[in-house]
Short mmCIF file of C-alpha atoms and ligand atoms in Angstrom, two decimals:
data_model
loop_
_atom_site.label_atom_id
_atom_site.label_comp_id
_atom_site.label_asym_id
_atom_site.label_seq_id
_atom_site.Cartn_x
_atom_site.Cartn_y
_atom_site.Cartn_z
CA MET A 6 -0.21 -0.33 0.22
CA PRO A 7 1.31 3.49 -0.65
CA HIS A 8 2.15 6.71 2.21
CA LEU A 9 1.49 9.34 2.67
CA PHE A 10 5.06 10.52 0.91
CA GLU A 11 4.56 8.45 -1.79
CA PRO A 12 3.51 10.03 -5.00
CA LEU A 13 0.43 10.36 -6.55
CA GLU A 14 -0.11 10.28 -10.17
CA LEU A 15 -3.57 10.99 -12.25
CA ARG A 16 -3.34 10.75 -15.92
CA GLY A 17 -0.84 13.30 -16.68
CA VAL A 18 -0.23 15.01 -13.43
CA ARG A 19 1.97 13.79 -10.51
CA LEU A 20 1.59 14.82 -7.20
CA ARG A 21 4.88 14.96 -4.66
CA ASN A 22 2.30 13.42 -2.34
CA ARG A 23 -0.69 12.24 -0.92
CA ILE A 24 -1.49 15.87 0.79
CA ALA A 25 -3.96 18.82 -0.32
CA MET A 26 -5.22 21.72 0.45
CA SER A 27 -8.77 21.56 0.37
CA PRO A 28 -10.98 24.48 -1.16
CA MET A 29 -11.43 27.22 1.53
CA CYS A 30 -13.18 30.82 0.71
CA GLN A 31 -11.06 33.46 1.48
CA TYR A 32 -13.91 36.19 0.57
CA VAL A 33 -10.86 39.09 -0.08
CA SER A 34 -11.45 39.29 -4.41
CA GLU A 35 -13.47 41.88 -5.92
CA ASP A 36 -15.24 41.57 -8.95
CA GLY A 37 -13.68 37.23 -9.11
CA PHE A 38 -9.82 39.05 -9.16
CA ALA A 39 -6.62 36.78 -7.35
CA ASN A 40 -4.50 39.37 -6.02
CA ASP A 41 -1.77 39.01 -3.64
CA TRP A 42 -3.39 37.42 -1.18
CA HIS A 43 -4.04 34.79 -3.20
CA LEU A 44 -0.87 34.52 -3.88
CA VAL A 45 0.73 34.38 -0.96
CA HIS A 46 -2.26 31.58 0.31
CA HIS A 47 -1.22 29.19 -2.10
CA GLY A 48 1.97 30.16 -2.15
CA THR A 49 3.15 29.82 1.04
CA ARG A 50 1.47 26.57 0.69
CA ALA A 51 2.97 25.37 -1.80
CA VAL A 52 6.62 26.28 -0.12
CA GLY A 53 5.39 24.23 3.08
CA GLY A 54 5.89 21.13 1.24
CA ALA A 55 1.94 20.35 0.32
CA GLY A 56 1.81 18.37 -2.71
CA LEU A 57 -1.93 19.63 -4.76
CA LEU A 58 -3.30 23.20 -3.75
CA VAL A 59 -7.44 23.61 -4.19
CA ALA A 60 -8.26 27.07 -5.14
CA GLU A 61 -11.47 28.17 -3.36
CA ALA A 62 -15.26 27.74 -5.07
CA THR A 63 -14.77 29.84 -7.72
CA GLY A 64 -18.05 31.33 -9.72
CA VAL A 65 -18.54 30.30 -13.13
CA VAL A 66 -20.70 32.73 -12.89
CA PRO A 67 -20.94 36.96 -10.93
CA GLU A 68 -24.53 35.38 -10.04
CA GLY A 69 -22.72 31.89 -8.33
CA ARG A 70 -20.50 33.71 -5.91
CA ILE A 71 -21.62 33.13 -2.14
CA THR A 72 -20.21 36.54 -1.52
CA PRO A 73 -19.61 39.33 -3.33
CA ASN A 74 -15.66 38.78 -2.29
CA CYS A 75 -15.76 35.55 -3.90
CA LEU A 76 -12.95 34.17 -6.18
CA GLY A 77 -14.18 33.76 -9.79
CA CYS A 78 -13.17 32.52 -13.48
CA TRP A 79 -16.30 33.39 -15.70
CA LYS A 80 -14.55 36.19 -17.93
CA ASP A 81 -11.14 36.58 -19.84
CA GLU A 82 -9.55 38.84 -17.33
CA HIS A 83 -9.65 36.55 -14.66
CA VAL A 84 -6.76 34.70 -15.88
CA PRO A 85 -3.38 36.59 -15.10
CA GLY A 86 -4.38 36.64 -11.74
CA LEU A 87 -4.89 33.37 -11.76
CA GLN A 88 -1.70 32.01 -13.22
CA ARG A 89 0.10 34.60 -11.00
CA VAL A 90 -0.68 31.96 -7.94
CA THR A 91 -0.48 28.68 -10.46
CA GLU A 92 3.02 29.89 -11.99
CA PHE A 93 4.62 29.83 -8.11
CA VAL A 94 2.56 26.91 -6.92
CA LYS A 95 4.58 24.86 -9.76
CA ALA A 96 7.14 26.89 -9.67
CA HIS A 97 8.18 25.45 -5.72
CA GLY A 98 6.63 22.27 -6.83
CA ALA A 99 2.97 22.22 -6.03
CA VAL A 100 0.67 21.24 -8.33
CA PRO A 101 -2.29 24.33 -8.86
CA GLY A 102 -5.94 22.55 -8.83
CA ILE A 103 -8.91 24.62 -8.55
CA GLN A 104 -12.83 23.98 -6.81
CA LEU A 105 -15.38 25.26 -10.12
CA ALA A 106 -18.66 26.06 -8.37
CA HIS A 107 -22.12 27.92 -8.29
CA ALA A 108 -23.64 28.23 -5.39
CA GLY A 109 -27.21 28.56 -6.04
CA VAL A 110 -29.83 29.16 -3.63
CA LYS A 111 -27.44 30.00 -1.05
CA ALA A 112 -25.85 32.78 -3.51
CA SER A 113 -25.73 36.38 -2.98
CA THR A 114 -24.31 36.82 0.88
CA ALA A 115 -22.50 39.21 2.98
CA ARG A 116 -18.73 37.72 3.64
CA PRO A 117 -18.94 35.57 7.07
CA PHE A 118 -16.60 38.53 8.41
CA SER A 119 -18.79 41.00 7.40
CA THR A 120 -20.10 43.49 10.59
CA PRO A 121 -22.99 43.24 11.29
CA PHE A 122 -22.61 39.94 9.57
CA ARG A 123 -25.43 40.40 7.52
CA GLY A 124 -26.61 36.84 5.47
CA TYR A 125 -28.30 37.35 2.15
CA ILE A 126 -27.53 40.70 0.06
CA PRO A 127 -30.80 41.80 -1.79
CA PRO A 128 -30.51 42.76 -5.31
CA GLU A 129 -30.78 46.61 -4.29
CA GLN A 130 -27.91 46.49 -1.78
CA GLY A 131 -25.36 45.34 -5.02
CA GLY A 132 -26.87 41.50 -4.16
CA TRP A 133 -28.37 39.29 -6.81
CA GLU A 134 -31.18 36.75 -6.95
CA PRO A 135 -30.10 33.21 -5.83
CA VAL A 136 -31.42 30.46 -7.94
CA GLY A 137 -31.74 26.89 -7.73
CA PRO A 138 -33.35 24.21 -9.17
CA THR A 139 -36.74 24.88 -7.06
CA ALA A 140 -38.11 27.87 -5.86
CA ARG A 141 -37.47 26.61 -1.74
CA ARG A 142 -36.29 28.68 0.40
CA PHE A 143 -33.21 27.65 2.31
CA SER A 144 -34.21 28.34 5.31
CA ASP A 145 -36.52 31.09 7.26
CA ARG A 146 -34.03 33.48 7.07
CA SER A 147 -32.49 32.55 3.32
CA PRO A 148 -35.09 34.38 0.69
CA VAL A 149 -37.13 32.01 -2.15
CA PRO A 150 -34.81 31.55 -4.77
CA ARG A 151 -36.05 31.62 -8.95
CA GLU A 152 -36.01 28.19 -10.39
CA LEU A 153 -33.73 27.70 -13.03
CA THR A 154 -35.33 26.86 -16.72
CA ILE A 155 -34.23 24.18 -18.66
CA ASP A 156 -32.19 26.98 -21.05
CA GLU A 157 -31.09 28.26 -17.87
CA ILE A 158 -29.82 24.92 -16.69
CA ARG A 159 -27.79 24.12 -20.25
CA GLY A 160 -26.49 26.92 -19.90
CA LEU A 161 -24.79 26.88 -16.12
CA VAL A 162 -23.11 23.18 -17.93
CA THR A 163 -21.59 25.42 -20.81
CA ALA A 164 -20.47 28.38 -17.93
CA PHE A 165 -18.67 24.63 -16.18
CA ALA A 166 -16.68 23.86 -19.19
CA ASP A 167 -16.38 27.42 -20.30
CA ALA A 168 -14.76 28.41 -16.84
CA ALA A 169 -12.35 24.83 -16.52
CA LYS A 170 -11.24 26.60 -20.49
CA ARG A 171 -10.26 28.72 -18.39
CA ALA A 172 -8.24 27.62 -15.29
CA VAL A 173 -6.51 25.74 -17.59
CA ALA A 174 -5.09 28.51 -19.72
CA ALA A 175 -4.38 29.84 -16.21
CA GLY A 176 -1.92 27.24 -15.55
CA PHE A 177 -4.74 24.96 -13.50
CA GLN A 178 -3.41 21.01 -13.54
CA VAL A 179 -6.47 19.70 -11.24
CA VAL A 180 -10.25 21.18 -11.73
CA GLU A 181 -12.75 20.37 -9.13
CA LEU A 182 -16.51 21.06 -9.11
CA HIS A 183 -18.26 21.52 -6.42
CA PHE A 184 -20.82 19.53 -5.89
CA ALA A 185 -21.02 19.39 -2.44
CA HIS A 186 -23.01 21.09 0.82
CA GLY A 187 -25.89 22.66 -0.36
CA TYR A 188 -24.39 24.42 -3.59
CA LEU A 189 -26.04 24.54 -6.76
CA GLY A 190 -24.62 20.81 -7.70
CA HIS A 191 -25.11 19.03 -4.37
CA SER A 192 -28.82 20.88 -4.85
CA PHE A 193 -29.72 18.68 -7.89
CA LEU A 194 -28.56 16.13 -6.34
CA THR A 195 -30.30 16.07 -3.77
CA PRO A 196 -34.34 15.41 -2.80
CA LEU A 197 -34.29 17.34 -0.11
CA MET A 198 -33.86 20.85 -2.43
CA ASN A 199 -34.95 19.67 -5.90
CA GLU A 200 -38.61 18.77 -6.53
CA ARG A 201 -38.20 19.41 -10.02
CA THR A 202 -40.53 16.91 -12.09
CA ASP A 203 -38.77 17.26 -15.27
CA GLU A 204 -35.49 15.81 -16.27
CA TYR A 205 -33.61 17.78 -13.94
CA GLY A 206 -35.08 16.23 -10.88
CA GLY A 207 -37.24 13.40 -9.42
CA PRO A 208 -36.13 9.78 -9.65
CA PHE A 209 -31.81 9.60 -8.60
CA ASP A 210 -31.50 9.44 -13.09
CA HIS A 211 -32.90 12.29 -13.39
CA ARG A 212 -31.60 14.89 -10.59
CA VAL A 213 -27.43 13.12 -11.29
CA SER A 214 -28.36 14.71 -15.15
CA PHE A 215 -26.44 17.95 -13.92
CA LEU A 216 -23.60 16.05 -12.57
CA LEU A 217 -23.46 14.30 -15.14
CA GLU A 218 -23.72 17.34 -17.95
CA CYS A 219 -21.09 18.99 -16.24
CA ALA A 220 -18.66 16.40 -15.51
CA ARG A 221 -19.18 15.86 -19.37
CA ALA A 222 -18.78 18.94 -20.79
CA VAL A 223 -15.99 20.06 -18.18
CA ARG A 224 -14.28 16.62 -19.64
CA PHE A 225 -14.31 17.78 -22.65
CA ALA A 226 -13.01 20.98 -21.93
CA MET A 227 -9.46 20.42 -20.19
CA PRO A 228 -6.90 18.75 -21.71
CA GLU A 229 -7.10 14.23 -21.67
CA GLU A 230 -3.67 14.54 -19.08
CA LEU A 231 -5.13 17.10 -16.57
CA PRO A 232 -7.00 15.34 -13.98
CA LEU A 233 -10.78 15.91 -12.55
CA PHE A 234 -11.92 15.71 -9.24
CA VAL A 235 -16.15 15.99 -8.04
CA ARG A 236 -16.65 17.00 -4.49
CA LEU A 237 -19.63 15.57 -3.38
CA SER A 238 -21.58 15.65 -0.29
CA CYS A 239 -22.27 11.76 0.46
CA THR A 240 -25.04 11.60 2.66
CA ASP A 241 -27.46 14.40 3.98
CA TRP A 242 -27.48 12.82 7.07
CA VAL A 243 -30.79 12.43 7.91
CA GLU A 244 -34.23 10.42 6.22
CA GLY A 245 -35.19 10.96 2.90
CA GLY A 246 -32.00 13.04 2.16
CA TRP A 247 -29.17 11.74 -0.25
CA THR A 248 -27.41 8.37 1.03
CA ILE A 249 -24.16 7.32 0.65
CA GLU A 250 -25.88 4.78 -1.71
CA ASP A 251 -26.45 7.37 -3.31
CA SER A 252 -23.03 9.12 -3.74
CA VAL A 253 -21.75 4.96 -4.61
CA GLU A 254 -24.32 4.91 -7.69
CA ALA A 255 -22.75 8.91 -8.88
CA SER A 256 -19.42 8.06 -8.70
CA LYS A 257 -19.71 5.05 -10.91
CA LEU A 258 -21.13 6.95 -13.32
CA LEU A 259 -18.93 9.76 -12.81
CA ARG A 260 -15.87 7.17 -13.23
CA ARG A 261 -17.38 6.45 -17.01
CA GLU A 262 -17.33 10.16 -17.38
CA GLY A 263 -14.01 10.35 -16.91
CA VAL A 264 -13.69 11.62 -13.26
CA ASP A 265 -10.16 10.79 -11.79
CA LEU A 266 -11.06 11.08 -7.84
CA VAL A 267 -14.02 11.84 -5.81
CA ASP A 268 -13.51 14.19 -3.40
CA CYS A 269 -15.24 12.79 -0.41
CA SER A 270 -17.11 15.42 2.15
CA THR A 271 -20.41 15.90 3.19
CA GLY A 272 -23.69 17.66 4.49
CA GLY A 273 -25.09 21.25 3.85
CA ALA A 274 -28.57 20.40 2.57
CA THR A 275 -30.01 21.39 5.85
CA ARG A 276 -29.64 23.15 8.44
CA THR A 277 -31.25 19.95 10.36
CA ALA A 278 -28.65 17.94 10.13
CA GLN A 279 -27.31 15.99 13.57
CA ILE A 280 -23.45 15.52 12.31
CA PRO A 281 -21.54 13.34 13.98
CA VAL A 282 -18.03 15.52 13.81
CA GLY A 283 -15.13 14.18 15.06
CA PRO A 284 -11.71 13.19 14.41
CA GLY A 285 -11.69 11.56 10.31
CA TYR A 286 -15.43 11.25 10.44
CA GLN A 287 -16.02 11.69 6.57
CA VAL A 288 -13.18 9.21 5.81
CA PRO A 289 -15.61 5.80 5.90
CA PHE A 290 -17.25 8.17 2.64
CA ALA A 291 -14.21 7.92 1.53
CA GLU A 292 -13.42 4.34 1.61
CA ARG A 293 -16.43 2.68 0.66
CA ILE A 294 -17.07 4.96 -2.42
CA ARG A 295 -13.26 3.92 -3.29
CA ARG A 296 -13.88 0.48 -2.71
CA GLU A 297 -17.12 -0.09 -4.23
CA ALA A 298 -17.32 2.81 -7.12
CA GLU A 299 -13.48 1.58 -7.81
CA ILE A 300 -12.06 5.54 -8.61
CA PRO A 301 -9.81 7.27 -6.60
CA THR A 302 -11.39 9.03 -3.78
CA GLY A 303 -10.50 11.93 -0.92
CA ALA A 304 -10.96 12.09 2.09
CA VAL A 305 -11.31 15.50 4.53
CA GLY A 306 -12.44 16.61 7.29
CA MET A 307 -9.96 16.87 11.08
CA ILE A 308 -7.67 14.95 9.86
CA THR A 309 -4.62 17.08 11.57
CA GLU A 310 -2.39 14.31 12.43
CA PRO A 311 0.75 12.86 10.76
CA LYS A 312 -0.15 9.11 11.95
CA GLN A 313 -3.79 9.97 11.59
CA ALA A 314 -3.51 11.08 7.36
CA ASP A 315 -0.81 8.41 7.05
CA GLU A 316 -2.92 5.40 8.39
CA ILE A 317 -5.79 6.33 6.41
CA VAL A 318 -4.22 6.40 3.38
CA ARG A 319 -1.56 3.05 4.31
CA GLU A 320 -4.96 1.53 4.48
CA GLY A 321 -6.48 2.09 1.67
CA ARG A 322 -8.75 4.25 3.19
CA ALA A 323 -8.66 7.24 0.24
CA ASP A 324 -5.74 7.92 -2.05
CA LEU A 325 -5.51 11.68 -1.34
CA ILE A 326 -5.84 13.85 2.58
CA LEU A 327 -7.14 16.83 1.94
CA MET A 328 -6.67 19.47 4.81
CA GLY A 329 -8.27 22.36 5.40
CA ARG A 330 -7.84 23.87 8.46
CA GLN A 331 -5.24 22.42 9.88
CA LEU A 332 -3.19 23.54 6.80
CA LEU A 333 -4.23 27.39 7.76
CA ARG A 334 -2.91 27.10 10.99
CA GLU A 335 0.15 25.03 9.66
CA PRO A 336 1.77 25.84 6.80
CA TYR A 337 4.78 23.71 7.19
CA TRP A 338 2.60 20.44 7.75
CA PRO A 339 3.61 18.72 5.61
CA GLN A 340 7.24 19.12 7.03
CA ARG A 341 6.10 18.19 10.31
CA ALA A 342 4.44 15.23 9.04
CA TRP A 343 8.22 14.26 7.25
CA GLN A 344 9.69 14.47 10.21
CA GLU A 345 6.79 12.69 12.21
CA LEU A 346 6.88 9.70 9.85
CA GLU A 347 10.60 9.65 8.56
CA PRO A 348 13.17 10.66 11.29
CA ASP A 349 15.86 9.25 9.38
CA VAL A 350 15.91 10.75 6.32
CA ALA A 351 16.10 14.63 5.75
CA ALA A 352 12.69 16.23 4.27
CA PRO A 353 12.70 17.65 1.17
CA ILE A 354 12.84 22.11 1.51
CA ALA A 355 11.36 23.95 -1.22
CA GLY A 356 13.25 27.42 -2.28
CA GLU A 357 15.61 29.42 -1.45
CA TYR A 358 15.51 27.58 2.05
CA ALA A 359 16.71 24.63 1.26
CA TRP A 360 19.49 26.79 0.89
CA ALA A 361 19.32 28.51 4.11
CA LEU A 362 18.49 25.62 6.12
CA SER A 363 21.46 23.51 4.19
CA GLU A 364 23.91 21.33 5.76
CA THR A 365 26.41 22.40 3.86
CA ARG A 366 25.84 26.07 5.16
CA ARG A 367 27.46 26.99 8.45
CA ARG A 368 27.19 30.20 9.58
C1 FMN B 408 -12.71 29.14 5.87
C2 FMN B 408 -13.19 28.29 4.68
C3 FMN B 408 -13.89 27.80 3.89
C4 FMN B 408 -14.13 27.05 2.81
N1 FMN B 408 -14.51 27.05 1.60
C5 FMN B 408 -14.47 25.65 0.82
C6 FMN B 408 -14.93 25.72 -0.20
O1 FMN B 408 -14.84 26.71 -1.15
N2 FMN B 408 -14.92 24.87 -0.89
C7 FMN B 408 -15.17 23.84 -0.13
O2 FMN B 408 -15.69 22.57 -0.78
N3 FMN B 408 -15.77 23.97 0.90
C8 FMN B 408 -15.32 24.54 1.58
N4 FMN B 408 -14.76 25.03 2.78
C9 FMN B 408 -14.58 23.51 3.65
C10 FMN B 408 -13.07 22.36 3.48
O3 FMN B 408 -12.74 22.37 2.39
C11 FMN B 408 -13.33 21.55 4.15
O4 FMN B 408 -13.88 20.40 3.77
C12 FMN B 408 -13.53 21.37 5.83
O5 FMN B 408 -12.88 22.62 6.57
C13 FMN B 408 -13.04 19.97 6.94
O6 FMN B 408 -12.21 19.96 6.42
P1 FMN B 408 -11.24 20.56 7.75
O7 FMN B 408 -11.20 19.54 8.90
O8 FMN B 408 -9.69 19.82 7.54
O9 FMN B 408 -10.73 21.89 7.97
C14 FMN B 408 -14.56 25.69 3.54
C15 FMN B 408 -13.55 25.50 4.79
C16 FMN B 408 -13.45 26.29 5.89
C17 FMN B 408 -12.81 26.43 7.18
#
């Protein structure tokens, strides 16, 4: 079995290890543009030794952003700013990835650290009208979204593919589709949010249509040698919602569409879910999808310790470890993990620091 520091090859891309930074919204963009913060946020973790860095949920259309400060990839003008980030990341041995997203019924909110936090921003205050598979509000504090027409759904499939082309032009080597956490993609999958009666709603085969159409269009838009990931909420954690069995079946279909890895998260479709949060609590979903759908998986969620991460890989429970908050606290976590797991071998160090910390430098 491979271990945490064994490279992972997916299509023509080689990750130097199994450690990935999970996509995390930074809420610091203006009009979707990447800036110095993104360069430093990604650059630090590239120098810190992660194998893959997945950029935050990035809007494929302006109305697909969670907040007015989310990153975007809906126009060609976004490419140079993103390219600045990918070039630095690649120059320091990591692979740049990007999560393409549409926030659906959860769009147009104030960023969480705005004061006072206002939640939904209506159009007259600079926000926009959220859309979804069904005109059903997410919670009693949310607006009623507008139900998407079939033409609009098809337009969004194209928007995902066009954003993927721009992402590749900007130098990203992995594209991940965000179909988790109650955002647009997930809201089509789960009966808790999708009450349509046309070809995009109702039975499982209809609810997965948007997912499969996006996967197919994005796969077609990307070069053969670059891998495509999908992040799923593998369960809604409530009776009557999307289940792990549904995720296994959807993952088999995604494998046939040329998807290379399923990133296994959970939840987000309802506020009423009781989620048993704890160390590695989502790993069983990655394990089951890997085994039953025979597709590589990524495990995410409260994986914070080197031994814990290494065991998940060694036990064949997942192929990739995605880390969120621990990599915010500790960008050099991969260095610490190396020292703990491989105490007899010097850790590889990136860039200028390799020389500065080398044995030959005495002063
Ligand atoms: C600040 C922050 C922003 C996040 N933004 C995203 C996002 O853009 N897309 C996504 O799929 N998950 C997002 N997440 C979820 C993380 O990717 C990850 O799944 C979650 O934090 C659990 O992993 P952890 O316990 O290692 O932090 C975010 C989490 C945090 C803390």
